[in-house]
Amino acid sequence: MRTPLFFRRKAEKSGTNESQQPREEFEADILPHLDSLYATAFRLTRKAEDAEDLVQDAILRAYRYYDRFEAGTNLRAWLLRILVNLFLNRHRRHALERRVMEGVDSDTIGGGLMSRAAMRSLCNPAEEHYRGLIRAEIQKALDALPEEFRTVLVLADIEELSYREIANILACPLGTVMSRLHRARQAIKGHLVEQAHHWGIIAEEEAAETAAPVALETYRRRRERRRSGS
Amino acid sequence: MNCAFLKKHLDPFIDGELDAATQVDFEVHLAQCGSCHEETELERSFRRQLKESLREVQTPAALRERVLESLARSAPSPRRVPTPKALRFSPLPRFGRSRASATRFSPAPAWSVALASVFLVSGSWTWWENEGRVQSALARPWLDDVARIHSRASSPALGKQAMAQGGTTLATSSLPVQPLRFQDGNVRLVGAQMENLQQGKAATFYYDVGGRRLTMVVFRQPPSSTMQQEKKAKSSQEDVAESSPPAYREGDYTYAFTSDMDREALLRLAGSARVEAAVDAGKSAGFKQVSLSR
């Protein structure tokens, strides 16, 4: 196994034209991160075609500025930084959503805590049937988040970057990363509880008491619904 | 430490973003408080659920070709100033830091894999030594223990135990060091436990790599190991090199790997490892309660 690999590598190298070498080096460096880049791009753009475009643009840009990459630092974080910034620059127009989410109105009610029983049934659903449903709802809830919250959640919970790395990528303070991350997770929990109530996994009273409506608006909407129902 | 404090800072705690001493204080509180323990576990299971639900993104097969084509068409990148070896692989991997500043090792470039092959073919593992990333100055008894733990774990009992736990992390939160993360998506943590070895305590992590097993043992450097002994061990490296497990050393800690895989694959895998939230030993007062060895 080992020897053929060695000879193959050597053969490739010897056949290399001098001018192609930086490109090949770059390719070898970044290709291991392609899945990571695509997964992030897909979660951010929500569309396969947009995600592919974004990945391609990000990689081309990275290639152009590769001499600025500081060797020995986290290459994946550097690539993600380029990708995320490309994405955010294209989507800044949704500033309104952001304001709603970050504004005073968005204070969570009841601390945004989900009851333990609700949490248990959602995170470890007894019936296999619900697993797929919950998965789909989590994806839906993520897609519904404003860009910058989605970005933070994807970078933290899927790509597992540190707060510091995320703050560097988004060029924002650490505290902003933490609060956005918290709100994003609460929003997903809130959405799940609401769904769980619809499915009848958790009791209505419990849902009403413990759900974590992210915004006052959600709370009002729910109250209206309850009134019209009774 | 009280429950309200823990709840307030639950997020950074679970994310491994607290400083080592505080992280340990939290762990100690969790071991004593059932309510907080339950809450933490629920939050963790929510994170797992979240991750699992969002991970399933399949990279289109054509994307790779597309990217390579567009690169070939694009203008050449400004030639990079060759980085000195010492910079490319920092001599002392900055291990054992909290996730906030965890260092991720960049994957070895193609040329170094080729280089590694040369050394591997010639039956030596000095490649790592040359790159300054790994030290082999391990005391013999520890090396034997690492191999023994690995072979013992192949008993069906561990497999069953791991299965029973749904193949998920087994109470790693109660360990003073956290499992490593690997770039390879196939690496799955299936078990973890503390070991009482003759020389002291060690944390053991069992990983599954596409059906093959990888065992990582983390222990404190034997206290007797002084600079002199390290030198001695280095000079006698030749005779232990062939059988010794690859290992990182950082501060007081040694991270040693054994595996069913062939050595080249193991070296590559170990090279891509990343510390998630290890405890900065010794410096934290709270650490003593869960220290690896006395």
Short mmCIF file of C-alpha atoms in Angstrom, two decimals:
data_model
loop_
_atom_site.label_atom_id
_atom_site.label_comp_id
_atom_site.label_asym_id
_atom_site.label_seq_id
_atom_site.Cartn_x
_atom_site.Cartn_y
_atom_site.Cartn_z
CA MET A 1 0.00 0.00 0.00
CA ARG A 2 2.65 2.47 1.08
CA THR A 3 5.12 2.06 -1.69
CA PRO A 4 2.71 2.58 -4.57
CA LEU A 5 1.43 5.74 -2.93
CA PHE A 6 4.92 7.05 -2.62
CA PHE A 7 5.78 6.29 -6.21
CA ARG A 8 2.54 7.70 -7.44
CA ARG A 9 3.16 10.94 -5.61
CA LYS A 10 6.66 11.07 -6.87
CA ALA A 11 5.51 10.43 -10.42
CA GLU A 12 2.97 13.23 -10.15
CA LYS A 13 5.55 15.59 -8.82
CA SER A 14 8.11 14.85 -11.47
CA GLY A 15 5.54 15.44 -14.19
CA THR A 16 4.66 18.81 -12.76
CA ASN A 17 5.30 21.93 -14.67
CA GLU A 18 6.84 24.63 -12.51
CA SER A 19 4.06 27.17 -13.05
CA GLN A 20 1.35 24.70 -12.06
CA GLN A 21 2.91 23.92 -8.77
CA PRO A 22 1.37 26.69 -6.65
CA ARG A 23 -2.04 25.78 -7.98
CA GLU A 24 -1.60 22.12 -7.22
CA GLU A 25 -0.41 22.96 -3.77
CA PHE A 26 -3.41 25.18 -3.23
CA GLU A 27 -5.76 22.50 -4.49
CA ALA A 28 -4.26 19.88 -2.24
CA ASP A 29 -4.63 22.24 0.70
CA ILE A 30 -8.22 23.25 0.16
CA LEU A 31 -9.89 20.15 -1.26
CA PRO A 32 -10.14 18.45 2.15
CA HIS A 33 -12.31 21.39 3.23
CA LEU A 34 -14.68 21.25 0.28
CA ASP A 35 -17.40 19.37 2.18
CA SER A 36 -17.20 21.82 5.02
CA LEU A 37 -17.44 24.78 2.66
CA TYR A 38 -20.34 23.33 0.74
CA ALA A 39 -22.28 22.33 3.86
CA THR A 40 -21.91 25.84 5.25
CA ALA A 41 -22.78 27.44 1.94
CA PHE A 42 -25.86 25.27 1.63
CA ARG A 43 -27.06 26.09 5.13
CA LEU A 44 -26.53 29.78 4.49
CA THR A 45 -28.00 30.10 1.01
CA ARG A 46 -30.65 27.38 1.43
CA LYS A 47 -30.31 26.49 -2.25
CA ALA A 48 -28.04 23.95 -3.86
CA GLU A 49 -27.21 26.07 -6.94
CA ASP A 50 -26.49 29.18 -4.87
CA ALA A 51 -24.34 27.13 -2.55
CA GLU A 52 -22.26 25.78 -5.42
CA ASP A 53 -21.76 29.27 -6.82
CA LEU A 54 -20.79 30.57 -3.43
CA VAL A 55 -18.24 27.81 -2.87
CA GLN A 56 -16.71 28.36 -6.27
CA ASP A 57 -16.47 32.12 -5.80
CA ALA A 58 -15.00 31.71 -2.34
CA ILE A 59 -12.36 29.28 -3.54
CA LEU A 60 -11.38 31.51 -6.45
CA ARG A 61 -11.05 34.42 -4.10
CA ALA A 62 -9.04 32.34 -1.66
CA TYR A 63 -6.75 31.36 -4.54
CA ARG A 64 -6.22 34.95 -5.47
CA TYR A 65 -5.33 35.95 -1.93
CA TYR A 66 -3.63 32.76 -0.90
CA ASP A 67 -0.36 34.55 -0.30
CA ARG A 68 -2.09 36.37 2.54
CA PHE A 69 -3.00 33.21 4.34
CA GLU A 70 -0.87 32.87 7.41
CA ALA A 71 0.63 29.42 7.30
CA GLY A 72 0.13 27.40 10.41
CA THR A 73 -3.22 29.00 11.26
CA ASN A 74 -6.60 27.41 10.75
CA LEU A 75 -7.07 27.13 7.00
CA ARG A 76 -10.67 25.99 7.27
CA ALA A 77 -11.55 29.05 9.37
CA TRP A 78 -9.82 31.27 6.81
CA LEU A 79 -11.74 29.71 3.95
CA LEU A 80 -15.01 29.95 5.87
CA ARG A 81 -14.28 33.58 6.58
CA ILE A 82 -14.03 34.32 2.88
CA LEU A 83 -17.15 32.34 2.13
CA VAL A 84 -19.23 33.88 4.89
CA ASN A 85 -18.19 37.40 3.99
CA LEU A 86 -19.05 36.84 0.34
CA PHE A 87 -22.41 35.54 1.43
CA LEU A 88 -23.17 38.36 3.87
CA ASN A 89 -22.15 41.03 1.37
CA ARG A 90 -24.70 39.66 -1.02
CA HIS A 91 -27.45 39.54 1.55
CA ARG A 92 -27.05 42.72 3.55
CA ARG A 93 -30.40 43.92 2.34
CA HIS A 94 -32.17 41.88 4.96
CA ALA A 95 -31.14 44.27 7.69
CA LEU A 96 -34.73 44.65 8.83
CA GLU A 97 -34.99 41.05 9.90
CA ARG A 98 -31.88 41.50 11.89
CA ARG A 99 -33.22 44.48 13.72
CA VAL A 100 -36.38 42.65 14.68
CA MET A 101 -34.38 39.79 16.06
CA GLU A 102 -31.94 41.95 17.96
CA GLY A 103 -34.28 44.69 19.02
CA VAL A 104 -36.10 45.21 22.29
CA ASP A 105 -39.12 43.33 21.02
CA SER A 106 -37.14 40.20 20.77
CA ASP A 107 -36.72 39.70 24.49
CA THR A 108 -37.59 36.16 25.20
CA ILE A 109 -40.48 35.43 27.45
CA GLY A 110 -39.95 33.41 30.59
CA GLY A 111 -36.25 33.33 29.95
CA GLY A 112 -36.83 31.19 26.90
CA LEU A 113 -36.61 27.99 28.87
CA MET A 114 -38.03 24.81 27.57
CA SER A 115 -39.40 22.41 30.14
CA ARG A 116 -37.36 19.31 30.76
CA ALA A 117 -40.16 17.00 29.74
CA ALA A 118 -40.54 18.86 26.46
CA MET A 119 -36.83 18.86 25.86
CA ARG A 120 -36.58 15.17 26.60
CA SER A 121 -39.32 14.20 24.20
CA LEU A 122 -37.86 16.43 21.51
CA CYS A 123 -34.26 15.42 21.79
CA ASN A 124 -34.85 11.75 22.40
CA PRO A 125 -38.19 11.08 20.73
CA ALA A 126 -39.63 7.74 21.75
CA GLU A 127 -41.04 7.02 18.31
CA GLU A 128 -38.79 6.61 15.34
CA HIS A 129 -41.44 8.32 13.28
CA TYR A 130 -40.78 11.63 15.01
CA ARG A 131 -37.07 11.63 14.42
CA GLY A 132 -37.42 12.49 10.78
CA LEU A 133 -40.07 15.07 11.55
CA ILE A 134 -37.94 16.76 14.17
CA ARG A 135 -34.99 16.76 11.84
CA ALA A 136 -37.05 18.42 9.13
CA GLU A 137 -38.40 20.98 11.58
CA ILE A 138 -34.93 21.87 12.81
CA GLN A 139 -33.89 22.50 9.24
CA LYS A 140 -36.97 24.57 8.66
CA ALA A 141 -36.35 26.58 11.81
CA LEU A 142 -32.77 27.23 10.80
CA ASP A 143 -33.81 28.36 7.34
CA ALA A 144 -36.24 30.79 8.93
CA LEU A 145 -33.54 32.52 10.95
CA PRO A 146 -32.16 35.82 9.72
CA GLU A 147 -28.82 35.46 7.91
CA GLU A 148 -26.53 36.58 10.64
CA PHE A 149 -28.08 34.34 13.25
CA ARG A 150 -28.04 31.41 10.91
CA THR A 151 -24.41 32.09 10.16
CA VAL A 152 -23.42 32.09 13.81
CA LEU A 153 -25.31 28.89 14.52
CA VAL A 154 -23.87 27.09 11.51
CA LEU A 155 -20.33 28.13 12.35
CA ALA A 156 -20.66 27.22 16.02
CA ASP A 157 -22.82 24.13 16.01
CA ILE A 158 -22.00 22.49 12.71
CA GLU A 159 -18.53 23.71 11.88
CA GLU A 160 -17.61 23.81 15.57
CA LEU A 161 -15.56 26.94 15.39
CA SER A 162 -14.74 28.76 18.59
CA TYR A 163 -16.45 32.00 19.62
CA ARG A 164 -13.21 33.80 18.90
CA GLU A 165 -12.93 32.37 15.40
CA ILE A 166 -16.54 33.29 14.67
CA ALA A 167 -16.02 36.80 16.00
CA ASN A 168 -13.03 37.14 13.67
CA ILE A 169 -15.03 35.89 10.71
CA LEU A 170 -17.91 38.26 11.32
CA ALA A 171 -15.72 41.10 12.59
CA CYS A 172 -17.96 41.58 15.59
CA PRO A 173 -17.41 41.45 19.36
CA LEU A 174 -17.39 38.17 21.21
CA GLY A 175 -20.49 39.16 23.16
CA THR A 176 -22.43 39.59 19.94
CA VAL A 177 -21.49 36.09 18.88
CA MET A 178 -22.68 34.71 22.20
CA SER A 179 -25.98 36.55 22.24
CA ARG A 180 -26.75 35.73 18.62
CA LEU A 181 -25.89 32.12 19.17
CA HIS A 182 -28.11 31.98 22.24
CA ARG A 183 -31.02 33.58 20.45
CA ALA A 184 -30.62 31.37 17.43
CA ARG A 185 -30.72 28.24 19.56
CA GLN A 186 -33.67 29.51 21.55
CA ALA A 187 -35.51 30.29 18.35
CA ILE A 188 -35.03 26.75 17.13
CA LYS A 189 -36.19 25.36 20.45
CA GLY A 190 -39.22 27.60 20.39
CA HIS A 191 -40.11 26.45 16.92
CA LEU A 192 -39.70 22.82 17.96
CA VAL A 193 -41.94 23.18 20.97
CA GLU A 194 -44.63 24.75 18.89
CA GLN A 195 -44.42 21.90 16.41
CA ALA A 196 -44.33 19.29 19.14
CA HIS A 197 -47.54 20.71 20.44
CA HIS A 198 -49.13 20.40 17.00
CA TRP A 199 -48.06 16.79 16.77
CA GLY A 200 -49.29 16.11 20.28
CA ILE A 201 -45.92 14.98 21.58
CA ILE A 202 -46.26 17.41 24.45
CA ALA A 203 -49.38 18.67 26.13
CA GLU A 204 -50.86 21.96 25.07
CA GLU A 205 -50.63 23.55 28.52
CA GLU A 206 -47.04 22.58 28.73
CA ALA A 207 -46.30 24.02 25.36
CA ALA A 208 -48.04 27.24 26.26
CA GLU A 209 -46.20 27.51 29.54
CA THR A 210 -42.77 26.51 28.51
CA ALA A 211 -42.42 27.25 24.85
CA ALA A 212 -39.84 29.86 24.13
CA PRO A 213 -41.44 32.40 21.86
CA VAL A 214 -38.59 34.35 20.44
CA ALA A 215 -40.38 37.56 19.84
CA LEU A 216 -43.33 39.31 21.39
CA GLU A 217 -44.92 38.95 18.03
CA THR A 218 -44.91 35.18 18.35
CA TYR A 219 -46.44 35.47 21.78
CA ARG A 220 -49.20 37.74 20.52
CA ARG A 221 -49.88 35.49 17.59
CA ARG A 222 -50.21 32.53 19.88
CA ARG A 223 -52.51 34.43 22.22
CA GLU A 224 -54.71 35.42 19.30
CA ARG A 225 -54.90 31.85 18.16
CA ARG A 226 -55.85 30.68 21.61
CA ARG A 227 -58.58 33.31 21.84
CA SER A 228 -60.08 32.53 18.48
CA GLY A 229 -60.02 28.87 19.37
CA SER A 230 -61.92 29.26 22.62
CA MET B 1 -20.67 27.89 42.37
CA ASN B 2 -24.42 27.66 42.50
CA CYS B 3 -27.13 26.45 40.17
CA ALA B 4 -28.16 29.91 38.97
CA PHE B 5 -24.59 30.72 38.03
CA LEU B 6 -24.23 27.49 36.13
CA LYS B 7 -27.47 28.01 34.26
CA LYS B 8 -26.51 31.52 33.34
CA HIS B 9 -23.28 30.35 31.76
CA LEU B 10 -24.45 27.01 30.47
CA ASP B 11 -23.90 27.92 26.81
CA PRO B 12 -20.21 28.79 26.98
CA PHE B 13 -19.67 25.88 29.34
CA ILE B 14 -21.12 23.35 26.92
CA ASP B 15 -19.31 25.01 24.05
CA GLY B 16 -16.08 24.57 25.98
CA GLU B 17 -15.42 28.29 25.96
CA LEU B 18 -14.77 28.85 29.65
CA ASP B 19 -11.30 29.04 31.05
CA ALA B 20 -9.98 25.73 32.26
CA ALA B 21 -10.36 26.41 35.99
CA THR B 22 -13.98 27.50 35.65
CA GLN B 23 -14.75 24.63 33.34
CA VAL B 24 -13.53 22.24 36.00
CA ASP B 25 -15.54 24.06 38.71
CA PHE B 26 -18.61 23.49 36.59
CA GLU B 27 -17.81 19.81 36.20
CA VAL B 28 -17.38 19.48 39.93
CA HIS B 29 -20.73 21.12 40.54
CA LEU B 30 -22.38 18.86 37.97
CA ALA B 31 -21.06 15.78 39.72
CA GLN B 32 -22.83 16.92 42.90
CA CYS B 33 -26.03 18.43 41.57
CA GLY B 34 -28.48 16.10 39.88
CA SER B 35 -30.69 18.89 38.66
CA CYS B 36 -27.93 20.79 36.90
CA HIS B 37 -26.52 17.57 35.58
CA GLU B 38 -29.85 16.71 34.00
CA GLU B 39 -30.25 20.15 32.55
CA THR B 40 -26.77 20.05 31.08
CA GLU B 41 -27.32 16.63 29.58
CA LEU B 42 -30.61 17.77 28.02
CA GLU B 43 -28.94 20.79 26.53
CA ARG B 44 -26.20 18.58 25.17
CA SER B 45 -28.71 16.22 23.66
CA PHE B 46 -30.39 19.20 22.01
CA ARG B 47 -27.06 20.21 20.51
CA ARG B 48 -26.51 16.69 19.27
CA GLN B 49 -29.95 16.62 17.74
CA LEU B 50 -29.27 19.97 16.13
CA LYS B 51 -25.97 18.86 14.72
CA GLU B 52 -27.30 15.58 13.42
CA SER B 53 -30.24 17.26 11.78
CA LEU B 54 -28.15 19.84 10.01
CA ARG B 55 -25.15 17.76 9.10
CA GLU B 56 -26.77 15.82 6.34
CA VAL B 57 -25.62 17.89 3.43
CA GLN B 58 -24.24 15.91 0.52
CA THR B 59 -21.64 17.73 -1.51
CA PRO B 60 -22.57 17.36 -5.18
CA ALA B 61 -20.12 15.07 -6.93
CA ALA B 62 -19.63 17.56 -9.75
CA LEU B 63 -18.60 20.42 -7.47
CA ARG B 64 -15.04 19.23 -7.10
CA GLU B 65 -14.53 19.11 -10.86
CA ARG B 66 -16.21 22.44 -11.27
CA VAL B 67 -13.96 24.08 -8.73
CA LEU B 68 -10.82 22.54 -10.21
CA GLU B 69 -11.82 23.67 -13.68
CA SER B 70 -12.47 27.22 -12.59
CA LEU B 71 -9.12 27.28 -10.82
CA ALA B 72 -7.37 26.07 -13.94
CA ARG B 73 -8.98 28.86 -15.92
CA SER B 74 -8.22 31.57 -13.39
CA ALA B 75 -5.12 33.73 -13.28
CA PRO B 76 -2.24 32.20 -11.39
CA SER B 77 -2.07 32.98 -7.72
CA PRO B 78 0.74 35.25 -6.60
CA ARG B 79 3.55 32.92 -5.78
CA ARG B 80 3.69 32.24 -2.11
CA VAL B 81 6.83 32.95 -0.30
CA PRO B 82 7.93 29.52 0.86
CA THR B 83 7.28 29.21 4.54
CA PRO B 84 10.13 28.05 6.69
CA LYS B 85 9.50 24.58 7.99
CA ALA B 86 9.56 25.77 11.55
CA LEU B 87 6.63 28.06 10.84
CA ARG B 88 4.64 25.63 8.84
CA PHE B 89 4.65 23.13 11.67
CA SER B 90 5.17 24.99 14.87
CA PRO B 91 7.80 23.17 16.91
CA LEU B 92 5.60 22.86 19.96
CA PRO B 93 2.02 22.21 18.97
CA ARG B 94 -0.04 24.52 21.08
CA PHE B 95 -1.93 21.79 22.74
CA GLY B 96 -4.06 21.70 25.79
CA ARG B 97 -5.80 25.00 25.42
CA SER B 98 -9.45 25.73 25.64
CA ARG B 99 -11.59 25.57 22.56
CA ALA B 100 -11.52 29.32 22.36
CA SER B 101 -7.99 29.21 21.21
CA ALA B 102 -7.66 25.63 20.11
CA THR B 103 -5.12 25.21 17.40
CA ARG B 104 -6.12 23.27 14.42
CA PHE B 105 -3.26 21.66 12.65
CA SER B 106 -3.33 22.25 8.96
CA PRO B 107 -3.27 19.02 7.06
CA ALA B 108 0.12 17.97 5.89
CA PRO B 109 0.67 19.14 2.32
CA ALA B 110 1.14 16.60 -0.42
CA TRP B 111 4.90 16.87 -0.41
CA SER B 112 5.16 16.00 3.23
CA VAL B 113 2.97 12.94 2.69
CA ALA B 114 5.42 11.90 0.02
CA LEU B 115 8.24 12.64 2.39
CA ALA B 116 6.51 10.65 5.08
CA SER B 117 6.22 7.73 2.72
CA VAL B 118 9.95 7.75 2.24
CA PHE B 119 10.53 7.48 5.93
CA LEU B 120 7.80 4.93 6.41
CA VAL B 121 9.13 2.78 3.65
CA SER B 122 12.50 2.89 5.24
CA GLY B 123 10.86 1.70 8.44
CA SER B 124 11.25 4.69 10.66
CA TRP B 125 8.92 7.34 11.94
CA THR B 126 11.41 10.10 12.25
CA TRP B 127 9.25 12.15 9.94
CA TRP B 128 7.31 13.56 12.82
CA GLU B 129 10.36 14.04 14.86
CA ASN B 130 11.86 16.02 12.01
CA GLU B 131 8.82 18.20 11.79
CA GLY B 132 9.08 18.81 15.46
CA ARG B 133 5.46 17.96 16.05
CA VAL B 134 5.86 14.83 18.00
CA GLN B 135 8.13 13.70 20.69
CA SER B 136 8.83 10.15 21.44
CA ALA B 137 10.30 10.67 24.83
CA LEU B 138 7.87 8.37 26.52
CA ALA B 139 8.82 6.14 29.34
CA ARG B 140 8.67 2.48 28.47
CA PRO B 141 6.03 1.37 30.99
CA TRP B 142 3.59 3.91 29.62
CA LEU B 143 4.11 2.72 26.10
CA ASP B 144 3.35 -0.82 27.12
CA ASP B 145 0.21 0.33 28.87
CA VAL B 146 -1.02 2.15 25.80
CA ALA B 147 -0.66 -0.97 23.71
CA ARG B 148 -2.25 -3.09 26.42
CA ILE B 149 -5.26 -0.81 26.82
CA HIS B 150 -5.80 -0.90 23.10
CA SER B 151 -5.67 -4.68 22.79
CA ARG B 152 -7.76 -5.24 25.88
CA ALA B 153 -10.46 -2.96 24.56
CA SER B 154 -10.92 -5.21 21.58
CA SER B 155 -12.73 -7.63 23.84
CA PRO B 156 -16.38 -7.91 22.92
CA ALA B 157 -17.32 -6.32 26.23
CA LEU B 158 -16.26 -2.85 25.21
CA GLY B 159 -17.97 -3.16 21.87
CA LYS B 160 -21.19 -4.07 23.60
CA GLN B 161 -20.79 -1.32 26.13
CA ALA B 162 -20.23 1.19 23.38
CA MET B 163 -23.22 -0.13 21.48
CA ALA B 164 -25.41 0.06 24.55
CA GLN B 165 -24.56 3.71 24.85
CA GLY B 166 -25.70 4.27 21.32
CA GLY B 167 -22.14 4.81 20.24
CA THR B 168 -22.09 8.23 21.77
CA THR B 169 -19.80 9.95 24.18
CA LEU B 170 -19.62 8.13 27.45
CA ALA B 171 -19.55 10.66 30.21
CA THR B 172 -16.56 12.45 28.75
CA SER B 173 -17.69 15.43 30.74
CA SER B 174 -16.42 13.77 33.87
CA LEU B 175 -12.92 13.44 32.46
CA PRO B 176 -10.29 16.08 32.97
CA VAL B 177 -9.39 16.12 29.28
CA GLN B 178 -11.75 16.19 26.36
CA PRO B 179 -11.57 13.89 23.34
CA LEU B 180 -9.72 15.04 20.28
CA ARG B 181 -11.50 16.02 17.13
CA PHE B 182 -10.33 14.76 13.79
CA GLN B 183 -10.72 16.27 10.37
CA ASP B 184 -11.69 12.92 8.99
CA GLY B 185 -15.47 12.67 9.27
CA ASN B 186 -15.29 8.90 9.67
CA VAL B 187 -13.76 9.13 13.10
CA ARG B 188 -16.39 8.48 15.73
CA LEU B 189 -15.88 8.55 19.46
CA VAL B 190 -17.39 5.35 20.87
CA GLY B 191 -16.18 5.33 24.42
CA ALA B 192 -14.12 6.99 27.09
CA GLN B 193 -13.05 6.10 30.56
CA MET B 194 -10.48 6.68 33.23
CA GLU B 195 -7.82 4.05 33.69
CA ASN B 196 -5.89 3.31 36.83
CA LEU B 197 -2.48 2.39 35.60
CA GLN B 198 0.47 1.46 37.70
CA GLN B 199 2.09 4.78 37.01
CA GLY B 200 -1.01 6.82 37.69
CA LYS B 201 -4.30 7.70 36.11
CA ALA B 202 -4.93 8.02 32.41
CA ALA B 203 -7.92 9.00 30.33
CA THR B 204 -8.70 6.63 27.49
CA PHE B 205 -10.72 7.43 24.42
CA TYR B 206 -11.92 4.84 21.95
CA TYR B 207 -12.68 5.88 18.42
CA ASP B 208 -14.15 4.01 15.52
CA VAL B 209 -12.65 4.85 12.12
CA GLY B 210 -14.80 3.23 9.48
CA GLY B 211 -14.74 -0.13 11.28
CA ARG B 212 -11.19 0.12 12.54
CA ARG B 213 -10.37 1.04 16.07
CA LEU B 214 -8.27 3.90 17.29
CA THR B 215 -7.38 4.26 20.94
CA MET B 216 -6.01 7.41 22.43
CA VAL B 217 -4.54 7.42 25.92
CA VAL B 218 -3.91 10.72 27.64
CA PHE B 219 -1.72 10.77 30.68
CA ARG B 220 0.53 13.03 32.59
CA GLN B 221 4.13 12.76 31.77
CA PRO B 222 5.75 10.46 34.32
CA PRO B 223 6.94 12.79 37.08
CA SER B 224 10.40 11.33 36.96
CA SER B 225 10.85 12.43 33.40
CA THR B 226 13.29 15.26 33.60
CA MET B 227 15.06 16.99 30.79
CA GLN B 228 17.91 14.60 31.09
CA GLN B 229 15.72 11.59 30.71
CA GLU B 230 14.06 13.12 27.75
CA LYS B 231 17.41 13.49 26.10
CA LYS B 232 18.20 9.91 26.92
CA ALA B 233 14.91 8.75 25.51
CA LYS B 234 15.56 10.68 22.36
CA SER B 235 18.89 9.09 21.81
CA SER B 236 17.42 5.66 22.38
CA GLN B 237 14.56 6.47 20.09
CA GLU B 238 15.84 4.19 17.38
CA ASP B 239 15.00 1.01 19.23
CA VAL B 240 11.56 2.05 20.41
CA ALA B 241 10.56 3.91 17.29
CA GLU B 242 9.26 0.94 15.39
CA SER B 243 6.88 -0.22 18.10
CA SER B 244 6.10 3.01 19.89
CA PRO B 245 2.76 4.64 19.38
CA PRO B 246 2.85 8.10 17.86
CA ALA B 247 2.27 10.66 20.54
CA TYR B 248 1.97 14.34 21.07
CA ARG B 249 3.31 15.97 24.11
CA GLU B 250 2.21 19.24 25.50
CA GLY B 251 3.08 20.52 28.91
CA ASP B 252 2.30 17.82 31.40
CA TYR B 253 0.26 15.78 28.99
CA THR B 254 0.99 13.06 26.55
CA TYR B 255 -1.54 12.03 23.94
CA ALA B 256 -0.62 8.59 22.63
CA PHE B 257 -2.34 6.79 19.77
CA THR B 258 -2.67 3.13 18.89
CA SER B 259 -4.76 1.69 16.15
CA ASP B 260 -5.59 -1.29 13.99
CA MET B 261 -4.84 0.82 10.95
CA ASP B 262 -1.57 0.81 9.14
CA ARG B 263 0.93 3.23 10.50
CA GLU B 264 0.78 5.71 7.68
CA ALA B 265 -2.97 6.14 8.05
CA LEU B 266 -2.58 6.46 11.79
CA LEU B 267 0.10 9.11 11.47
CA ARG B 268 -1.98 11.08 9.08
CA LEU B 269 -5.04 10.83 11.30
CA ALA B 270 -3.13 11.78 14.41
CA GLY B 271 -1.67 14.70 12.52
CA SER B 272 -5.12 16.11 11.88
CA ALA B 273 -6.22 15.87 15.49
CA ARG B 274 -7.39 18.93 17.30
CA VAL B 275 -7.79 19.46 20.99
CA GLU B 276 -11.24 20.63 21.80
CA ALA B 277 -11.18 21.64 25.42
CA ALA B 278 -8.35 20.24 27.35
CA VAL B 279 -7.61 21.37 30.81
CA ASP B 280 -4.58 23.45 31.41
CA ALA B 281 -3.25 21.22 34.11
CA GLY B 282 -1.53 22.31 37.21
CA LYS B 283 -2.34 25.97 36.73
CA SER B 284 -5.94 25.59 37.79
CA ALA B 285 -6.67 25.11 41.44
CA GLY B 286 -9.82 23.11 40.83
CA PHE B 287 -8.00 20.67 38.66
CA LYS B 288 -6.60 18.63 41.48
CA GLN B 289 -9.93 17.04 42.15
CA VAL B 290 -9.87 15.26 38.86
CA SER B 291 -6.23 15.19 38.04
CA LEU B 292 -4.86 12.42 35.88
CA SER B 293 -2.10 11.37 38.19
CA ARG B 294 -0.64 12.41 41.46
#
